[in-house]
Amino acid sequence: MAKVAITTKFFSEETERLREAGHEVLVHEGPRLGKAELLAFAKDAEALIISLADRIDEEVLEGLPKLRIVANLGVGVDNIDIAAATRRKVLVTNTPDVLTEATADLAWALLLAVARRIVEADQDLRREGFPGWTFLPKHLGVDVYGKTIGIVGFGRIGQAVARRARGFSMSIFYYSRTRKPKAEKDLGARFAPLPDLLRESDFVVLCLPLTPETHHLIGERELSLMKREAILVNVARGPVVDEEALVRALKEGQILGAGLDVFEKEPEVHPELLGLWNVVLTPHIGSATWQTRRKMAALAVDNVLAFLRGEQPPTLVNPEAWPGGKARM
Ligand code: NAP
Ligand code: GLV
């Protein structure tokens, strides 16, 4: 029997699966745990199921010597020091694939909401009533159909965003670390170096992980390359964009607008973003549908149960930490 600690409110059918397999399960349902609280809560745990708001660093790993596996409820693992976990042979798992379509849907929801000024129109209608149909209303937006989309990070979510763009007859550019010949053929997407993509696109959608290389990938210079009527959508991670530079660009009309699901200093939101009419802001809800969150919970539990049975977890991020696994280069 192992102790499994879950740092967030969870689906009861998934905690039951763990208990039925004979494990002790602790669930923390309150607000996010600070570091000391996390260490006390997860004391002696072999397995930890965590939310993206939890940070697993060297100190936490040091403080939890019995820990063998960390199952992240999310695909991005920038909240975990993977190198430190690997050094200590702590396995890290994530939840890829199951959240791809929900996150691509949210990227599109933001794109359309900004382009057609939906949130602003809704707020004005509630506040001021419907003034009657006019030919040139306050909420004139921009076309989406037939325009050009540039997708930065062309993995699972980026390609899912592109599949939807085909339904809008868009020209599709992408920029990624490596070329994707199959996706180019299947989706009619064209590779472009980042500066070219930024110059050409009416909509730029960020779909890549946060790493030292992608931190502030979009800064003042990159924003200045974008069209004045372009819209930026970020469903990746906040620090991929220099938020100060973005606020300046939005205020000065250097770009038309932005749809942001993620923020540089979450859960803080840049105060000036809150006052801008040309942004739509959501609180990191890319994968937040009932169906997707159930699949993410199930996958996290599948990973923990596989490990506790002595099997390699299905979505292991650091196979180097698995006995006999490859050493990190
Ligand atoms: P993925 O399949 O691994 O795709 C990531 C893509 O980014 C890959 O194509 C990768 O290129 C590219 N990339 C990585 N580093 C790069 C760099 N330095 N320059 C250019 N391209 C780079 O991951 P995914 O499942 O699509 O998820 C992507 C990210 O979305 C996650 O890491 C997470 O941060 C974020 N996310 C956010 C939400 C939300 O709620 N808003 C939900 C889910 C995911 P290669 O293919 O060449 O390696
Ligand atoms: C959400 O942000 C994720 O990485 O799954």
CSV table of C-alpha atoms and ligand atoms in Angstrom, one decimal:
chain,number,residue,atom,x,y,z
A,1,MET,CA,0.0,0.0,0.0
A,2,ALA,CA,1.3,3.5,-0.9
A,3,LYS,CA,0.4,6.9,0.2
A,4,VAL,CA,-1.0,9.1,-2.6
A,5,ALA,CA,-1.4,12.8,-1.9
A,6,ILE,CA,-3.6,15.0,-4.2
A,7,THR,CA,-3.1,18.7,-3.8
A,8,THR,CA,-6.4,19.8,-5.4
A,9,LYS,CA,-10.1,19.1,-5.4
A,10,PHE,CA,-10.5,15.9,-7.5
A,11,PHE,CA,-13.1,13.6,-9.0
A,12,SER,CA,-14.3,11.1,-6.5
A,13,GLU,CA,-14.4,8.2,-9.0
A,14,GLU,CA,-10.7,8.7,-9.5
A,15,THR,CA,-9.8,8.7,-5.8
A,16,GLU,CA,-12.0,5.6,-5.5
A,17,ARG,CA,-9.9,3.8,-8.1
A,18,LEU,CA,-6.8,4.5,-6.1
A,19,ARG,CA,-8.4,3.4,-2.9
A,20,GLU,CA,-9.8,0.2,-4.5
A,21,ALA,CA,-6.2,-0.6,-5.6
A,22,GLY,CA,-5.4,-0.6,-1.8
A,23,HIS,CA,-3.7,2.8,-1.5
A,24,GLU,CA,-4.1,5.5,1.1
A,25,VAL,CA,-5.4,8.7,-0.5
A,26,LEU,CA,-5.2,12.2,0.9
A,27,VAL,CA,-7.0,15.1,-0.9
A,28,HIS,CA,-6.4,18.7,-0.2
A,29,GLU,CA,-9.5,20.6,-1.2
A,30,GLY,CA,-8.7,24.1,0.1
A,31,PRO,CA,-6.8,27.0,-1.5
A,32,ARG,CA,-3.3,26.3,-3.0
A,33,LEU,CA,-0.8,25.0,-0.5
A,34,GLY,CA,2.3,27.1,0.2
A,35,LYS,CA,5.6,25.2,0.2
A,36,ALA,CA,5.7,24.4,3.9
A,37,GLU,CA,2.0,23.4,3.8
A,38,LEU,CA,2.7,21.1,0.8
A,39,LEU,CA,5.6,19.5,2.6
A,40,ALA,CA,3.5,18.8,5.7
A,41,PHE,CA,0.5,17.6,3.6
A,42,ALA,CA,2.5,15.2,1.4
A,43,LYS,CA,4.8,13.9,4.1
A,44,ASP,CA,5.7,10.3,3.5
A,45,ALA,CA,3.8,10.2,0.2
A,46,GLU,CA,5.2,8.0,-2.6
A,47,ALA,CA,2.9,9.6,-5.2
A,48,LEU,CA,1.8,13.2,-5.6
A,49,ILE,CA,-0.9,14.3,-8.0
A,50,ILE,CA,-0.5,18.1,-8.4
A,51,SER,CA,-2.2,21.0,-10.1
A,52,LEU,CA,-0.3,23.4,-12.4
A,53,ALA,CA,-0.4,26.0,-9.6
A,54,ASP,CA,1.9,23.8,-7.5
A,55,ARG,CA,5.6,24.2,-7.9
A,56,ILE,CA,7.9,21.2,-7.4
A,57,ASP,CA,11.4,22.4,-7.0
A,58,GLU,CA,14.6,21.0,-5.5
A,59,GLU,CA,13.5,22.0,-2.0
A,60,VAL,CA,10.2,20.2,-2.2
A,61,LEU,CA,11.9,17.1,-3.6
A,62,GLU,CA,14.4,17.3,-0.8
A,63,GLY,CA,11.6,17.6,1.7
A,64,LEU,CA,9.7,14.6,0.4
A,65,PRO,CA,12.4,11.8,0.4
A,66,LYS,CA,9.8,9.0,-0.1
A,67,LEU,CA,8.4,10.6,-3.2
A,68,ARG,CA,8.7,8.4,-6.4
A,69,ILE,CA,6.2,9.9,-8.8
A,70,VAL,CA,4.7,13.4,-9.5
A,71,ALA,CA,1.7,13.3,-11.8
A,72,ASN,CA,1.0,16.8,-13.2
A,73,LEU,CA,-2.6,17.7,-14.0
A,74,GLY,CA,-1.6,19.4,-17.2
A,75,VAL,CA,0.6,18.9,-20.3
A,76,GLY,CA,3.0,21.8,-19.6
A,77,VAL,CA,5.5,20.8,-16.9
A,78,ASP,CA,7.3,24.2,-16.4
A,79,ASN,CA,6.0,24.1,-12.8
A,80,ILE,CA,8.3,21.2,-12.1
A,81,ASP,CA,12.1,21.1,-11.9
A,82,ILE,CA,12.4,18.1,-14.2
A,83,ALA,CA,16.2,17.9,-14.0
A,84,ALA,CA,16.1,17.8,-10.2
A,85,ALA,CA,13.4,15.2,-10.2
A,86,THR,CA,15.4,13.1,-12.7
A,87,ARG,CA,18.5,13.3,-10.6
A,88,ARG,CA,16.6,11.9,-7.7
A,89,LYS,CA,14.9,9.3,-9.9
A,90,VAL,CA,11.5,10.8,-9.2
A,91,LEU,CA,9.2,10.1,-12.2
A,92,VAL,CA,7.2,13.0,-13.7
A,93,THR,CA,4.1,12.4,-15.8
A,94,ASN,CA,1.7,14.9,-17.6
A,95,THR,CA,-1.6,14.8,-19.5
A,96,PRO,CA,-0.9,15.2,-23.2
A,97,ASP,CA,-3.5,14.5,-26.0
A,98,VAL,CA,-6.6,14.4,-23.8
A,99,LEU,CA,-6.7,18.2,-23.5
A,100,THR,CA,-5.6,19.1,-27.1
A,101,GLU,CA,-9.0,19.7,-28.6
A,102,ALA,CA,-10.5,21.6,-25.6
A,103,THR,CA,-7.5,23.9,-25.6
A,104,ALA,CA,-7.6,24.5,-29.3
A,105,ASP,CA,-11.3,25.3,-28.9
A,106,LEU,CA,-10.5,27.9,-26.3
A,107,ALA,CA,-7.8,29.5,-28.5
A,108,TRP,CA,-10.5,29.9,-31.2
A,109,ALA,CA,-13.0,31.2,-28.6
A,110,LEU,CA,-10.5,33.9,-27.7
A,111,LEU,CA,-9.6,34.7,-31.3
A,112,LEU,CA,-13.3,35.1,-32.3
A,113,ALA,CA,-14.2,37.0,-29.1
A,114,VAL,CA,-11.4,39.6,-29.8
A,115,ALA,CA,-12.0,39.8,-33.5
A,116,ARG,CA,-15.8,40.3,-33.1
A,117,ARG,CA,-15.6,42.3,-29.8
A,118,ILE,CA,-18.0,39.9,-28.2
A,119,VAL,CA,-17.2,40.5,-24.6
A,120,GLU,CA,-17.2,44.2,-24.9
A,121,ALA,CA,-20.5,44.1,-26.9
A,122,ASP,CA,-22.1,41.9,-24.3
A,123,GLN,CA,-21.0,44.1,-21.4
A,124,ASP,CA,-22.3,47.3,-23.2
A,125,LEU,CA,-25.6,45.6,-23.9
A,126,ARG,CA,-26.1,44.6,-20.3
A,127,ARG,CA,-25.0,48.0,-19.0
A,128,GLU,CA,-26.6,50.3,-21.6
A,129,GLY,CA,-29.3,48.1,-23.3
A,130,PHE,CA,-29.6,47.4,-27.0
A,131,PRO,CA,-29.7,50.8,-28.7
A,132,GLY,CA,-31.3,49.5,-31.8
A,133,TRP,CA,-29.6,48.2,-35.0
A,134,THR,CA,-27.2,50.6,-36.7
A,135,PHE,CA,-25.1,50.3,-39.8
A,136,LEU,CA,-21.9,51.5,-38.2
A,137,PRO,CA,-22.2,50.3,-34.6
A,138,LYS,CA,-19.6,50.8,-31.9
A,139,HIS,CA,-18.6,47.2,-32.0
A,140,LEU,CA,-17.3,46.9,-35.6
A,141,GLY,CA,-14.8,44.1,-35.6
A,142,VAL,CA,-12.5,42.5,-38.2
A,143,ASP,CA,-13.0,39.5,-40.6
A,144,VAL,CA,-11.7,36.1,-39.7
A,145,TYR,CA,-12.9,34.0,-42.6
A,146,GLY,CA,-10.2,33.8,-45.4
A,147,LYS,CA,-7.6,35.7,-43.3
A,148,THR,CA,-4.1,34.5,-42.4
A,149,ILE,CA,-3.3,32.7,-39.2
A,150,GLY,CA,0.3,32.2,-37.8
A,151,ILE,CA,0.7,29.4,-35.3
A,152,VAL,CA,3.8,29.5,-33.1
A,153,GLY,CA,4.5,26.0,-31.7
A,154,PHE,CA,3.1,23.4,-34.1
A,155,GLY,CA,2.6,20.3,-31.9
A,156,ARG,CA,-0.6,18.7,-30.8
A,157,ILE,CA,-2.5,22.0,-29.9
A,158,GLY,CA,-1.0,24.1,-32.6
A,159,GLN,CA,-2.1,21.5,-35.3
A,160,ALA,CA,-5.6,21.3,-33.7
A,161,VAL,CA,-5.8,25.1,-34.0
A,162,ALA,CA,-4.8,24.7,-37.7
A,163,ARG,CA,-7.5,22.1,-38.3
A,164,ARG,CA,-10.1,24.6,-37.2
A,165,ALA,CA,-8.5,27.3,-39.3
A,166,ARG,CA,-9.2,25.2,-42.4
A,167,GLY,CA,-12.9,25.5,-41.8
A,168,PHE,CA,-12.4,29.3,-41.9
A,169,SER,CA,-10.5,29.0,-45.3
A,170,MET,CA,-7.5,30.6,-43.8
A,171,SER,CA,-3.9,30.7,-45.0
A,172,ILE,CA,-1.9,28.9,-42.4
A,173,PHE,CA,1.7,29.7,-41.4
A,174,TYR,CA,3.5,27.9,-38.6
A,175,TYR,CA,6.8,28.3,-36.8
A,176,SER,CA,8.2,25.5,-34.7
A,177,ARG,CA,11.5,24.0,-33.6
A,178,THR,CA,11.3,21.4,-36.4
A,179,ARG,CA,9.5,21.2,-39.7
A,180,LYS,CA,6.4,19.1,-39.9
A,181,PRO,CA,6.2,17.8,-43.5
A,182,LYS,CA,3.1,15.6,-42.8
A,183,ALA,CA,1.1,18.4,-41.2
A,184,GLU,CA,2.2,20.7,-44.0
A,185,LYS,CA,0.7,18.3,-46.5
A,186,ASP,CA,-2.4,17.4,-44.5
A,187,LEU,CA,-3.3,20.9,-43.3
A,188,GLY,CA,-1.9,23.0,-46.1
A,189,ALA,CA,0.3,24.8,-43.5
A,190,ARG,CA,3.5,26.6,-44.6
A,191,PHE,CA,6.6,26.9,-42.4
A,192,ALA,CA,7.8,30.5,-41.8
A,193,PRO,CA,10.6,31.8,-39.7
A,194,LEU,CA,9.1,33.7,-36.7
A,195,PRO,CA,9.7,37.2,-38.1
A,196,ASP,CA,8.0,36.4,-41.4
A,197,LEU,CA,5.1,34.7,-39.6
A,198,LEU,CA,4.6,37.8,-37.5
A,199,ARG,CA,4.7,40.1,-40.5
A,200,GLU,CA,2.3,38.1,-42.5
A,201,SER,CA,-0.4,37.0,-40.0
A,202,ASP,CA,-3.7,38.6,-39.1
A,203,PHE,CA,-3.9,36.3,-36.1
A,204,VAL,CA,-0.9,34.9,-34.2
A,205,VAL,CA,-1.7,32.0,-31.8
A,206,LEU,CA,0.9,30.8,-29.3
A,207,CYS,CA,0.9,27.1,-28.6
A,208,LEU,CA,4.3,26.2,-27.3
A,209,PRO,CA,5.8,25.2,-24.0
A,210,LEU,CA,7.5,27.6,-21.6
A,211,THR,CA,11.3,26.8,-21.6
A,212,PRO,CA,14.4,28.9,-21.2
A,213,GLU,CA,14.3,29.3,-25.0
A,214,THR,CA,10.7,30.4,-25.3
A,215,HIS,CA,10.8,32.9,-22.3
A,216,HIS,CA,9.8,36.3,-23.8
A,217,LEU,CA,9.9,34.9,-27.3
A,218,ILE,CA,7.3,37.6,-28.1
A,219,GLY,CA,8.7,40.9,-26.9
A,220,GLU,CA,8.8,44.5,-28.1
A,221,ARG,CA,10.7,43.7,-31.3
A,222,GLU,CA,8.4,40.8,-32.3
A,223,LEU,CA,5.3,42.9,-31.5
A,224,SER,CA,6.6,45.7,-33.7
A,225,LEU,CA,6.8,43.2,-36.6
A,226,MET,CA,3.1,42.4,-36.4
A,227,LYS,CA,0.4,44.1,-38.5
A,228,ARG,CA,-1.4,47.0,-36.8
A,229,GLU,CA,-4.7,45.2,-37.3
A,230,ALA,CA,-3.3,41.8,-36.0
A,231,ILE,CA,-4.6,40.0,-33.0
A,232,LEU,CA,-2.4,37.9,-30.6
A,233,VAL,CA,-3.8,34.9,-28.8
A,234,ASN,CA,-1.8,33.2,-26.0
A,235,VAL,CA,-2.9,29.8,-24.8
A,236,ALA,CA,0.7,28.7,-24.1
A,237,ARG,CA,2.2,30.2,-21.0
A,238,GLY,CA,2.3,33.8,-19.8
A,239,PRO,CA,6.1,34.3,-19.7
A,240,VAL,CA,6.3,33.4,-23.4
A,241,VAL,CA,5.2,37.0,-23.9
A,242,ASP,CA,6.8,40.1,-22.4
A,243,GLU,CA,3.6,41.3,-20.8
A,244,GLU,CA,4.9,44.9,-20.3
A,245,ALA,CA,5.7,45.1,-24.0
A,246,LEU,CA,2.4,43.7,-24.9
A,247,VAL,CA,0.5,46.2,-22.7
A,248,ARG,CA,2.5,49.0,-24.5
A,249,ALA,CA,1.7,47.6,-27.9
A,250,LEU,CA,-2.0,47.3,-27.1
A,251,LYS,CA,-2.2,50.8,-25.7
A,252,GLU,CA,-0.3,52.4,-28.5
A,253,GLY,CA,-2.3,50.6,-31.2
A,254,GLN,CA,0.7,48.7,-32.5
A,255,ILE,CA,-1.5,45.6,-32.7
A,256,LEU,CA,-5.3,45.5,-32.7
A,257,GLY,CA,-6.0,43.2,-29.7
A,258,ALA,CA,-5.1,40.1,-27.7
A,259,GLY,CA,-6.9,37.1,-26.3
A,260,LEU,CA,-5.0,35.8,-23.2
A,261,ASP,CA,-5.7,32.7,-21.2
A,262,VAL,CA,-2.3,32.8,-19.5
A,263,PHE,CA,-0.3,35.6,-17.7
A,264,GLU,CA,3.2,36.3,-16.9
A,265,LYS,CA,2.8,36.2,-13.1
A,266,GLU,CA,-0.2,34.0,-12.5
A,267,PRO,CA,-2.4,34.3,-10.7
A,268,GLU,CA,-1.6,38.1,-10.9
A,269,VAL,CA,-2.9,39.8,-14.0
A,270,HIS,CA,-1.2,42.9,-15.2
A,271,PRO,CA,-3.4,45.7,-13.9
A,272,GLU,CA,-3.3,47.7,-17.2
A,273,LEU,CA,-4.7,44.7,-19.1
A,274,LEU,CA,-7.8,44.9,-17.0
A,275,GLY,CA,-8.5,48.5,-18.3
A,276,LEU,CA,-8.1,47.7,-22.0
A,277,TRP,CA,-11.1,47.2,-24.2
A,278,ASN,CA,-9.2,45.4,-26.9
A,279,VAL,CA,-8.3,42.3,-24.8
A,280,VAL,CA,-10.3,39.3,-23.7
A,281,LEU,CA,-8.9,37.6,-20.6
A,282,THR,CA,-9.7,34.2,-19.3
A,283,PRO,CA,-8.2,32.6,-16.1
A,284,HIS,CA,-6.1,29.8,-17.6
A,285,ILE,CA,-9.1,27.6,-18.6
A,286,GLY,CA,-7.7,26.1,-21.8
A,287,SER,CA,-8.6,22.6,-20.8
A,288,ALA,CA,-11.4,23.4,-18.4
A,289,THR,CA,-14.4,21.4,-19.7
A,290,TRP,CA,-16.0,18.7,-17.6
A,291,GLN,CA,-15.1,16.0,-20.1
A,292,THR,CA,-11.5,17.0,-20.5
A,293,ARG,CA,-10.8,17.5,-16.8
A,294,ARG,CA,-12.3,14.0,-16.2
A,295,LYS,CA,-9.9,12.6,-18.8
A,296,MET,CA,-7.0,14.4,-17.3
A,297,ALA,CA,-7.7,13.1,-13.8
A,298,ALA,CA,-8.1,9.6,-15.2
A,299,LEU,CA,-4.8,9.8,-17.0
A,300,ALA,CA,-3.0,11.1,-13.9
A,301,VAL,CA,-4.4,8.2,-11.9
A,302,ASP,CA,-3.5,5.7,-14.7
A,303,ASN,CA,0.1,7.0,-14.4
A,304,VAL,CA,0.2,6.6,-10.7
A,305,LEU,CA,-1.4,3.2,-10.7
A,306,ALA,CA,0.9,1.9,-13.4
A,307,PHE,CA,3.9,3.0,-11.4
A,308,LEU,CA,2.6,1.5,-8.2
A,309,ARG,CA,2.1,-1.8,-10.1
A,310,GLY,CA,5.7,-1.7,-11.2
A,311,GLU,CA,4.9,-0.7,-14.8
A,312,GLN,CA,6.2,2.3,-16.7
A,313,PRO,CA,3.6,5.1,-16.6
A,314,PRO,CA,2.0,5.8,-19.9
A,315,THR,CA,2.8,9.5,-20.2
A,316,LEU,CA,6.2,9.7,-18.6
A,317,VAL,CA,8.0,13.0,-19.1
A,318,ASN,CA,11.4,11.9,-17.8
A,319,PRO,CA,12.0,8.3,-19.0
A,320,GLU,CA,15.7,8.8,-17.9
A,321,ALA,CA,14.4,8.4,-14.3
A,322,TRP,CA,12.8,5.0,-15.1
A,323,PRO,CA,15.0,2.0,-14.1
A,324,GLY,CA,17.1,1.2,-17.2
A,325,GLY,CA,15.9,4.4,-18.8
A,326,LYS,CA,18.1,6.4,-21.1
A,327,ALA,CA,20.5,9.0,-19.5
A,328,ARG,CA,19.7,12.6,-20.3
A,329,MET,CA,22.1,13.9,-22.9
B,1,NAP,P1,3.5,19.8,-28.0
B,1,NAP,O1,2.7,18.8,-28.7
B,1,NAP,O2,4.8,19.3,-27.4
B,1,NAP,O3,3.8,21.0,-28.9
B,1,NAP,C1,4.6,22.0,-28.6
B,1,NAP,C2,5.2,22.6,-29.8
B,1,NAP,O4,6.1,23.7,-29.5
B,1,NAP,C3,6.1,21.6,-30.6
B,1,NAP,O5,5.7,21.6,-31.9
B,1,NAP,C4,7.5,22.1,-30.4
B,1,NAP,O6,8.3,21.9,-31.5
B,1,NAP,C5,7.3,23.6,-30.2
B,1,NAP,N1,8.4,24.2,-29.6
B,1,NAP,C6,9.0,23.9,-28.4
B,1,NAP,N2,10.0,24.7,-28.1
B,1,NAP,C7,10.1,25.6,-29.1
B,1,NAP,C8,10.9,26.6,-29.4
B,1,NAP,N3,11.9,27.0,-28.6
B,1,NAP,N4,10.7,27.3,-30.6
B,1,NAP,C9,9.7,27.0,-31.4
B,1,NAP,N5,8.9,26.0,-31.2
B,1,NAP,C10,9.0,25.3,-30.1
B,1,NAP,O7,2.7,20.4,-26.8
B,1,NAP,P2,1.1,20.7,-26.7
B,1,NAP,O8,0.4,19.5,-26.2
B,1,NAP,O9,0.7,21.2,-28.0
B,1,NAP,O10,1.1,21.9,-25.6
B,1,NAP,C11,1.8,23.0,-25.8
B,1,NAP,C12,1.8,23.9,-24.6
B,1,NAP,O11,0.5,24.5,-24.5
B,1,NAP,C13,2.0,23.2,-23.3
B,1,NAP,O12,3.4,23.0,-23.0
B,1,NAP,C14,1.4,24.2,-22.3
B,1,NAP,O13,2.3,25.1,-21.8
B,1,NAP,C15,0.3,24.9,-23.1
B,1,NAP,N6,-1.0,24.5,-22.7
B,1,NAP,C16,-1.9,25.5,-22.2
B,1,NAP,C17,-3.1,25.2,-21.8
B,1,NAP,C18,-4.1,26.2,-21.3
B,1,NAP,O14,-4.9,25.9,-20.4
B,1,NAP,N7,-4.0,27.4,-21.7
B,1,NAP,C19,-3.6,23.9,-22.0
B,1,NAP,C20,-2.8,22.9,-22.5
B,1,NAP,C21,-1.5,23.3,-22.9
B,1,NAP,P3,8.9,20.4,-31.9
B,1,NAP,O15,7.6,19.7,-32.4
B,1,NAP,O16,9.8,20.7,-33.0
B,1,NAP,O17,9.5,19.8,-30.7
B,2,GLV,C1,-2.4,23.7,-19.1
B,2,GLV,O1,-2.0,24.8,-19.1
B,2,GLV,C2,-1.6,22.6,-19.4
B,2,GLV,O2,-0.4,22.7,-19.6
B,2,GLV,O3,-2.2,21.5,-19.5
